[in-house]
XYZ file of C-alpha atoms in Angstrom:
592
model
C 49.551 12.017 -79.826
C 49.154 15.981 -79.104
C 46.736 18.677 -78.333
C 45.806 21.851 -79.647
C 47.282 24.679 -77.401
C 43.369 25.916 -76.601
C 41.824 22.417 -75.589
C 45.191 22.171 -72.503
C 43.603 26.082 -72.310
C 40.505 25.030 -72.124
C 41.328 22.158 -69.800
C 43.650 23.168 -67.390
C 40.777 26.399 -66.575
C 38.355 23.357 -65.906
C 41.334 21.635 -63.973
C 41.536 24.919 -61.744
C 37.829 26.090 -61.039
C 37.613 22.378 -59.750
C 40.495 22.746 -58.403
C 38.944 26.578 -56.690
C 35.764 24.413 -56.146
C 36.875 21.493 -54.088
C 39.104 23.567 -51.669
C 35.978 26.049 -51.010
C 33.944 22.201 -50.031
C 37.106 21.635 -47.911
C 36.728 24.935 -46.262
C 33.307 24.921 -45.683
C 33.224 21.841 -43.921
C 36.343 22.687 -42.356
C 34.488 26.146 -41.132
C 31.273 23.831 -40.086
C 33.659 21.849 -37.419
C 36.417 24.123 -35.779
C 34.301 26.783 -35.444
C 30.740 25.597 -35.986
C 29.816 22.628 -34.953
C 32.801 23.307 -31.894
C 30.713 22.537 -29.155
C 28.504 19.755 -30.284
C 31.962 17.847 -30.960
C 33.516 19.076 -27.875
C 30.026 17.635 -26.762
C 30.780 14.137 -28.394
C 34.637 14.079 -27.491
C 33.663 14.839 -23.292
C 30.796 11.852 -23.678
C 33.858 9.611 -25.213
C 36.653 10.586 -22.480
C 34.293 10.612 -19.558
C 32.026 8.308 -17.389
C 28.828 9.031 -16.093
C 28.348 7.610 -12.886
C 24.581 8.176 -10.950
C 24.534 9.483 -7.949
C 21.082 7.872 -6.719
C 19.463 10.240 -3.737
C 18.853 9.311 -0.741
C 14.433 9.353 -0.268
C 12.584 10.903 2.142
C 12.215 10.033 5.908
C 8.765 8.365 7.376
C 7.219 9.474 10.696
C 4.730 9.133 12.818
C 3.107 11.589 14.501
C 5.331 12.527 17.383
C 8.722 12.430 15.142
C 9.697 8.083 15.402
C 10.848 7.232 12.898
C 8.875 4.694 10.517
C 11.289 4.339 7.383
C 15.331 5.813 7.058
C 18.584 5.246 5.184
C 21.624 3.633 6.039
C 24.377 4.084 3.543
C 25.001 0.418 2.167
C 26.862 -0.491 -1.148
C 25.934 -1.341 -4.396
C 28.062 -2.835 -7.356
C 27.675 -1.867 -10.679
C 29.142 -2.796 -14.087
C 30.290 -0.244 -17.532
C 30.902 -2.228 -20.718
C 30.942 -1.432 -24.367
C 28.876 -3.588 -25.597
C 26.544 -7.229 -25.213
C 29.211 -9.175 -25.005
C 31.670 -7.384 -22.890
C 28.990 -7.495 -20.183
C 28.798 -10.712 -20.565
C 32.093 -11.996 -20.937
C 32.842 -9.330 -17.466
C 29.942 -11.319 -16.137
C 30.874 -14.239 -16.166
C 34.595 -13.811 -15.126
C 32.973 -11.783 -12.298
C 30.615 -15.151 -11.321
C 32.378 -16.693 -9.378
C 33.712 -13.924 -6.854
C 30.354 -11.994 -6.164
C 28.396 -15.428 -6.572
C 26.318 -13.925 -9.118
C 23.087 -16.966 -9.683
C 21.576 -16.711 -12.717
C 18.743 -14.884 -11.754
C 21.504 -12.283 -10.844
C 23.214 -12.269 -14.250
C 19.903 -12.301 -16.251
C 18.563 -8.881 -14.510
C 22.343 -7.820 -14.946
C 21.678 -8.216 -19.005
C 18.303 -6.915 -18.608
C 19.262 -3.546 -17.079
C 22.264 -3.080 -19.698
C 19.310 -2.853 -23.134
C 17.708 -1.177 -21.301
C 19.881 2.076 -20.993
C 23.497 0.651 -22.126
C 25.313 4.351 -21.556
C 24.169 3.604 -18.019
C 26.775 1.656 -14.674
C 24.506 -1.723 -15.524
C 23.963 -2.842 -11.293
C 24.275 -6.445 -10.855
C 24.275 -6.484 -7.010
C 21.800 -3.991 -5.520
C 22.908 -4.122 -2.215
C 26.187 -6.032 -1.523
C 27.961 -7.616 1.385
C 30.764 -6.138 3.040
C 32.534 -9.252 2.900
C 32.684 -8.862 -1.269
C 33.199 -5.458 -0.944
C 36.142 -6.537 0.447
C 37.404 -9.109 -1.850
C 36.715 -6.538 -4.858
C 38.427 -4.083 -3.724
C 41.759 -6.479 -3.377
C 41.035 -7.485 -6.884
C 39.941 -3.672 -8.497
C 42.438 -3.877 -10.972
C 42.136 -6.267 -12.501
C 38.203 -5.283 -12.740
C 39.017 -1.739 -14.344
C 35.422 -1.240 -15.283
C 33.331 -2.043 -12.109
C 32.380 0.318 -9.797
C 32.117 0.803 -6.047
C 29.266 2.416 -5.165
C 27.976 4.319 -1.351
C 24.115 4.369 -1.554
C 21.728 4.924 0.649
C 19.649 1.482 1.781
C 15.610 1.755 2.612
C 14.703 0.268 6.883
C 12.446 0.295 8.618
C 13.649 0.248 12.645
C 9.777 -1.845 13.253
C 9.767 -4.131 10.055
C 6.801 -6.271 10.570
C 5.233 -4.075 12.746
C 4.696 -1.304 10.344
C 4.962 -3.468 6.749
C 0.530 -2.668 6.319
C 1.285 0.953 6.365
C 4.440 1.541 5.114
C 4.695 -0.597 2.350
C 8.295 -1.539 1.301
C 10.851 -0.708 -1.863
C 12.605 -2.683 -4.341
C 13.810 -2.311 -8.366
C 11.933 -0.912 -10.867
C 10.525 -3.818 -12.912
C 10.173 -3.507 -17.309
C 6.920 -3.504 -17.220
C 6.864 -0.078 -14.612
C 9.220 1.507 -17.431
C 6.612 0.997 -19.986
C 4.003 3.104 -17.350
C 4.145 7.129 -18.077
C 3.887 8.020 -14.079
C 7.709 6.358 -14.020
C 8.539 8.496 -17.365
C 12.307 9.155 -16.443
C 12.588 6.310 -14.879
C 15.677 4.690 -15.122
C 16.571 0.300 -14.883
C 18.367 -0.463 -11.571
C 16.572 2.672 -9.771
C 14.670 1.743 -6.812
C 10.994 2.252 -6.197
C 7.818 2.133 -4.043
C 6.183 -1.144 -3.903
C 3.590 -0.909 -1.766
C 1.320 0.922 0.941
C 2.889 4.517 1.474
C 6.270 3.784 -0.227
C 4.406 3.699 -3.152
C 1.087 5.629 -2.770
C 3.824 8.525 -1.963
C 6.295 7.981 -4.401
C 6.277 11.334 -6.376
C 6.813 12.591 -2.840
C 9.559 10.408 -1.130
C 11.729 9.858 -4.411
C 14.574 12.366 -4.506
C 16.713 13.824 -7.047
C 19.125 11.103 -8.604
C 22.328 13.441 -9.393
C 26.144 12.571 -11.244
C 29.420 12.569 -10.467
C 32.103 11.487 -13.912
C 34.881 10.074 -13.978
C 37.695 10.097 -17.002
C 38.207 7.294 -18.857
C 40.664 5.910 -21.403
C 39.953 5.274 -25.094
C 39.605 1.370 -23.530
C 37.651 2.337 -20.627
C 39.242 2.431 -17.874
C 39.198 5.086 -14.879
C 42.068 8.406 -15.051
C 40.575 9.889 -13.297
C 37.770 10.239 -10.743
C 37.504 13.592 -9.331
C 37.797 16.909 -11.614
C 37.174 15.982 -14.833
C 33.669 17.774 -14.378
C 31.069 19.508 -11.743
C 29.119 16.524 -9.413
C 25.751 16.789 -9.472
C 24.698 16.116 -6.003
C 21.663 14.298 -5.143
C 19.238 15.738 -4.272
C 17.448 13.895 -1.208
C 13.513 13.578 -0.667
C 11.604 15.803 2.175
C 10.192 13.733 5.283
C 6.749 12.871 5.402
C 4.949 12.960 8.356
C 1.624 10.852 8.667
C -0.599 10.751 11.598
C 1.071 7.322 12.794
C 0.706 6.929 16.428
C 3.906 4.241 16.536
C 3.629 3.472 20.623
C -0.151 2.197 19.939
C 0.567 0.547 17.068
C 3.365 -1.091 17.966
C 0.841 -2.022 21.574
C -1.668 -3.148 18.856
C 0.690 -6.047 17.068
C 1.874 -7.045 20.436
C -1.892 -7.929 21.299
C -2.419 -10.140 18.064
C 1.011 -11.270 18.889
C 1.871 -15.112 16.706
C -1.486 -16.324 17.836
C -4.353 -13.913 16.270
C -4.673 -14.193 12.535
C -6.786 -10.191 11.519
C -6.510 -7.063 11.379
C -6.832 -3.659 13.581
C -7.233 -0.083 12.913
C -7.049 2.906 14.828
C -9.106 6.036 13.900
C -9.193 9.609 15.764
C -12.497 10.189 14.877
C -12.115 13.894 14.073
C -10.482 14.483 11.411
C -10.260 10.219 10.201
C -6.348 10.836 10.885
C -4.800 6.951 10.903
C -3.711 6.508 13.831
C -2.524 1.750 13.497
C -3.354 -0.330 11.024
C -1.680 -3.625 11.755
C -2.868 -7.221 9.904
C -1.104 -10.648 11.065
C 0.632 -11.950 10.461
C 3.173 -9.905 8.400
C 6.536 -9.510 6.784
C 9.703 -8.061 6.876
C 9.655 -5.548 4.609
C 13.376 -4.394 5.323
C 14.118 -8.654 2.934
C 12.385 -6.928 0.049
C 15.689 -4.337 0.051
C 18.103 -4.858 -2.638
C 15.795 -8.138 -3.911
C 13.949 -10.785 -2.047
C 15.057 -14.091 -1.237
C 14.016 -16.590 -3.268
C 13.046 -18.436 -0.184
C 11.241 -15.859 1.996
C 10.023 -14.595 -1.066
C 8.106 -18.659 -1.877
C 7.326 -18.754 2.464
C 5.511 -15.446 2.133
C 3.329 -16.985 -1.071
C 3.018 -20.238 0.121
C 1.922 -19.270 3.611
C -1.912 -20.548 4.221
C -2.128 -17.199 6.451
C -1.097 -14.983 3.108
C 1.461 -12.660 5.011
C 1.468 -9.958 1.894
C -2.510 -9.731 2.464
C -3.440 -6.665 4.129
C -6.711 -7.700 5.644
C -6.864 -4.412 7.086
C -7.977 -2.897 3.867
C -7.884 -5.851 1.053
C -9.886 -7.863 3.246
C -13.821 -8.068 2.206
C -15.947 -10.086 5.550
C -19.295 -9.996 6.068
C -19.718 -7.283 8.701
C -22.204 -9.459 10.152
C -24.111 -7.835 13.762
C -21.255 -5.001 13.200
C -23.114 -3.420 10.361
C -26.659 -3.864 12.653
C -25.733 -0.296 13.677
C -26.645 0.154 10.026
C -29.911 -0.850 9.843
C -30.492 0.626 12.717
C -29.818 3.893 10.873
C -31.970 3.776 8.053
C -34.874 2.419 10.330
C -34.510 5.717 12.445
C -33.987 8.007 9.240
C -36.728 6.771 7.859
C -39.537 7.195 10.969
C -39.829 3.038 10.753
C -38.966 2.816 14.099
C -37.745 4.496 17.501
C -34.771 3.204 19.739
C -38.084 2.486 22.436
C -40.195 0.294 19.417
C -40.789 -2.877 20.104
C -41.633 -5.884 17.270
C -44.204 -7.543 16.814
C -42.979 -10.559 17.329
C -40.904 -11.232 20.538
C -38.188 -13.370 20.114
C -38.068 -16.763 21.142
C -34.680 -17.883 19.834
C -35.599 -17.369 16.164
C -38.278 -15.936 13.273
C -40.023 -18.672 10.737
C -39.964 -17.282 7.363
C -42.235 -17.868 4.612
C -40.815 -21.949 4.429
C -37.599 -20.981 6.238
C -36.893 -20.533 9.927
C -34.274 -17.915 10.419
C -32.028 -18.612 13.601
C -30.358 -15.974 16.659
C -27.663 -16.607 17.900
C -29.205 -16.626 21.908
C -31.341 -19.766 21.421
C -32.758 -19.349 24.022
C -34.242 -16.119 23.268
C -34.616 -12.937 24.088
C -38.067 -11.853 24.490
C -39.829 -8.475 23.918
C -36.587 -5.677 22.853
C -36.594 -2.385 21.631
C -34.108 -1.284 19.391
C -31.447 0.792 22.420
C -31.884 -3.588 23.868
C -31.320 -5.263 20.022
C -28.396 -3.567 19.473
C -26.806 -4.317 23.040
C -27.881 -8.066 22.784
C -27.590 -8.326 19.073
C -30.775 -9.929 18.794
C -31.636 -11.203 15.367
C -35.212 -12.222 15.461
C -35.411 -8.003 15.899
C -33.211 -6.647 13.087
C -35.074 -9.461 11.040
C -38.425 -7.171 11.333
C -37.270 -4.131 11.546
C -35.361 -4.649 8.035
C -38.516 -6.001 6.562
C -40.390 -2.824 7.629
C -38.056 -1.046 5.838
C -37.904 -3.114 3.476
C -35.350 -4.398 0.761
C -34.776 -1.304 -2.228
C -34.878 1.626 0.883
C -32.375 -0.746 3.163
C -30.327 -0.939 0.000
C -30.574 2.297 -0.380
C -29.873 3.436 2.582
C -26.657 0.898 3.451
C -25.419 2.996 -0.067
C -25.991 6.506 1.323
C -23.739 5.424 4.028
C -20.829 4.841 1.278
C -21.248 0.795 2.310
C -20.484 0.052 -1.932
C -17.729 2.683 -1.588
C -13.997 2.205 -0.583
C -12.933 4.136 2.236
C -10.759 6.487 0.015
C -7.602 5.365 2.407
C -4.302 7.192 1.503
C -3.092 3.811 0.084
C -2.633 1.342 -2.680
C -4.488 -1.475 -3.788
C -7.049 -1.067 -0.942
C -9.967 -3.387 -1.990
C -14.275 -2.322 -3.058
C -16.778 -4.099 -0.639
C -19.549 -5.900 -2.028
C -23.358 -4.707 -0.772
C -25.809 -4.149 -3.635
C -26.605 -1.793 -6.039
C -29.795 0.608 -6.051
C -31.201 -1.518 -9.020
C -32.062 -3.883 -6.237
C -34.204 -6.186 -8.096
C -31.416 -6.141 -11.862
C -28.321 -6.487 -8.707
C -30.411 -9.633 -7.279
C -31.320 -11.595 -10.496
C -27.452 -11.219 -11.692
C -26.825 -13.060 -8.592
C -29.098 -15.725 -7.918
C -31.560 -15.545 -11.207
C -34.005 -14.769 -11.330
C -34.526 -17.425 -8.253
C -34.264 -15.279 -4.998
C -36.690 -14.481 -2.191
C -36.990 -10.946 0.545
C -35.441 -13.544 2.921
C -32.856 -11.742 1.172
C -34.251 -8.681 3.032
C -33.579 -10.502 6.619
C -29.969 -11.883 6.112
C -28.766 -7.850 4.423
C -30.370 -6.710 7.658
C -28.125 -8.700 10.303
C -25.360 -7.188 7.698
C -24.555 -10.756 6.214
C -25.928 -11.927 2.413
C -24.217 -9.846 0.061
C -22.589 -7.585 1.827
C -18.761 -7.483 2.937
C -16.677 -4.763 4.102
C -13.372 -4.070 4.999
C -12.063 -3.744 8.021
C -10.827 0.300 7.183
C -14.539 0.807 5.857
C -16.301 -0.182 9.291
C -14.023 1.592 11.103
C -14.982 5.194 8.734
C -19.196 4.237 9.270
C -18.676 4.212 13.065
C -16.724 7.623 13.130
C -20.021 9.018 11.374
C -21.418 7.334 14.707
C -18.964 8.823 16.790
C -18.850 12.498 15.702
C -23.052 12.670 14.928
C -22.851 11.413 11.729
C -19.754 13.129 10.159
C -17.758 10.538 8.049
C -14.390 11.373 7.384
C -12.154 9.563 4.866
C -9.337 7.204 6.660
C -5.668 9.515 6.342
C -2.441 7.820 7.159
C -0.426 11.262 5.484
C -1.778 15.017 7.846
C -3.811 16.578 4.883
C -6.996 18.530 5.062
C -9.515 16.194 6.049
C -11.899 15.615 3.029
C -15.423 15.322 5.473
C -19.053 14.709 4.833
C -22.243 14.664 7.220
C -23.606 10.970 6.072
C -25.599 10.150 8.861
C -29.146 12.870 9.776
C -30.262 11.861 13.613
C -31.166 14.450 15.991
C -29.228 14.381 18.777
C -31.232 12.785 21.335
C -30.710 10.450 18.829
C -27.162 9.885 18.422
C -27.117 9.899 22.607
C -29.668 7.056 22.684
C -27.400 4.657 20.209
C -24.381 5.839 21.776
C -25.944 4.725 25.098
C -27.091 1.033 23.773
C -23.639 0.452 22.157
C -21.762 1.349 25.578
C -24.394 -1.480 26.664
C -22.675 -4.082 24.541
C -19.583 -4.265 26.649
C -21.730 -3.478 29.730
C -22.762 -6.534 32.973
C -24.973 -8.250 30.208
C -23.804 -6.920 27.060
C -22.529 -9.343 24.221
C -19.291 -8.041 25.246
C -19.465 -7.397 29.369
C -15.280 -9.282 29.123
C -14.058 -6.454 27.157
C -15.075 -3.714 29.818
C -12.469 -1.374 31.706
C -13.512 0.817 34.439
C -13.335 3.923 34.856
C -14.286 4.103 31.333
C -17.014 3.513 28.646
C -16.428 1.345 25.356
C -19.314 2.417 23.177
C -19.192 -0.249 20.165
C -20.947 -3.384 18.981
C -19.708 -7.177 18.592
C -19.905 -9.590 15.797
C -19.690 -12.981 14.776
C -19.331 -13.421 10.374
C -20.140 -16.816 9.142
C -16.971 -18.435 7.608
C -17.017 -20.625 4.644
C -13.461 -22.083 4.008
C -15.035 -23.500 8.430
C -18.511 -23.097 9.079
C -17.465 -23.981 13.209
C -14.664 -21.361 13.635
C -16.396 -17.606 12.401
C -14.900 -14.428 11.602
C -14.872 -12.467 14.631
C -15.932 -8.646 14.976
C -15.538 -5.768 17.143
C -16.160 -1.887 15.757
C -16.613 0.076 19.343
C -14.647 4.073 20.154
C -14.666 5.648 23.719
C -14.980 7.818 25.562
C -18.723 7.341 24.493
C -19.551 10.430 25.389
C -16.688 12.183 24.184
C -15.067 9.676 21.702
C -11.378 10.305 21.120
C -10.665 6.961 18.875
C -12.122 4.820 16.908
C -10.799 0.444 17.010
C -12.463 -2.114 14.626
C -10.649 -4.498 15.138
C -10.786 -8.507 12.926
C -10.260 -11.736 13.837
C -10.294 -13.837 11.450
C -11.514 -17.806 12.842
C -11.696 -15.125 16.554
C -15.529 -17.106 16.935
C -17.274 -14.507 18.693
C -17.257 -10.857 18.087
C -16.698 -11.190 22.147
C -12.701 -11.806 21.714
C -12.729 -8.883 19.001
C -13.699 -6.727 21.570
C -10.892 -7.420 24.258
C -8.235 -7.143 22.238
C -9.973 -3.681 21.034
C -10.695 -2.617 24.240
C -7.206 -3.123 25.813
C -5.977 -0.584 22.363
C -8.450 1.777 23.557
C -7.480 1.915 27.230
C -3.367 1.727 25.678
C -4.196 4.846 23.431
C -6.523 6.203 26.528
C -4.432 5.329 29.484
C -7.115 3.993 31.500
C -7.080 1.062 33.122
C -3.904 -2.437 32.480
C -5.328 -5.513 32.066
C -8.943 -5.916 30.565
C -11.989 -6.495 33.496
C -12.498 -10.289 32.589
C -16.036 -10.888 33.121
C -17.024 -14.117 31.144
C -21.439 -12.842 31.571
C -23.137 -11.540 28.156
C -19.750 -13.955 26.362
């Protein structure tokens, strides 16, 4: 077979063109790879050669108002593992399981972290014991992909004493990683889970750093210093609170192991929270690095509910402590004066319709004026005062005094109080259907019925009574106070209420046994109905001191406390300690 010379020449030209085009394309690709994309390929190469090790940032230290430490960071060890794929991780965990004594939960958690961020070292033990670290260091050559790091560990020197307000930290969950406020967080990182730790997470978090280790083609470390500069972690700034740690410790000691409930102490001038304690409590240190299963079960099966914050989450009938609100509404509307008597004297109860409403004093108080009714907590007087005010006006007054709102304290998970709405008829119709009567007015007037308040909300109201009507939002962290005038009485009326409340802790008052010599405490007792045990009422006392120049407001609530004078004794001890007046409360059982 032979070709015509022209055909050969044509084919030669085609082949030459094709080779030329191919050479140009090859040269272009080479130019693009070697010149235009140099940095990109260099980065990919370094990424394959270098292993990024995150450096956790220490959380901000939390201080009390005097510079005492509430929360700090201690050195601890975490154990992580790098893996090329999920099967490799599972195989490594199986090998490590007996050495690290990994539970099935630990393994599941590690796999979950890997799936979420496979290029990041997978945390296996966030808080490993020194014994485990010692064993791993001895066999480090057997586990080349293992990373042992010194990391900051959250520590609360006073543990259960501060748990109610400081909260605790824990590993971020899958659900939290999907929330907008946690954008940028990685699996295995620690976040605030409750209290101040959660409320001020953005402040306390700090900024994570990075270290780069050089590894070989199989991911084994070659050298751990020098391949790329480290980016140091940046610790968060300190957080200064209004808490008086000395008072906090004293309040916890007064509750001890026997009393169940909560207490909050405020500076009435600005709402600064001086102490906040809920009993029984829990140890937030045991949440760091993962809470032990047995301890978690113990907390959740305890009928006293140690995880339930009784100061900001418990809502209870305010009982007679609410009589000051009824008094304020009556005075503001000109319906009553401090010297006003009611038409019917107290003989131990009041017949209203077909129902007999009892007074706590079965023998009766006789005829009292408003000041006397506050001092002696006469229910019959306040039944009649409530009827004079009327249900709609009483509810509207309570709403104006902010009893339908949260206190606004800077803690997460505060519960909203239960209180009627301004459309009273619609509210009670929803609650009871059409079968409710005006007797609800009598219940509301003495702090029962459709009215359940938090301990912090009652303290906020009494702080307003102590400051001529100015309400301050309770705040744990020192900031510019948010204040609002909510009580509009004359100076004489405020003085009259203070005298009446001072009578409560004087001889003949309902909390005379809480009296401290040399100090006048103005306050009010309350004994709230307890549906879980009708024979053991809950006990309240809310008060401030000194009565004429208040420096502290304290609200104490005791579950199953039976009578308010017991809560008053706790209150007077706390106030006396803060003001450095008196020692033990003078025991005087007259009047309770």
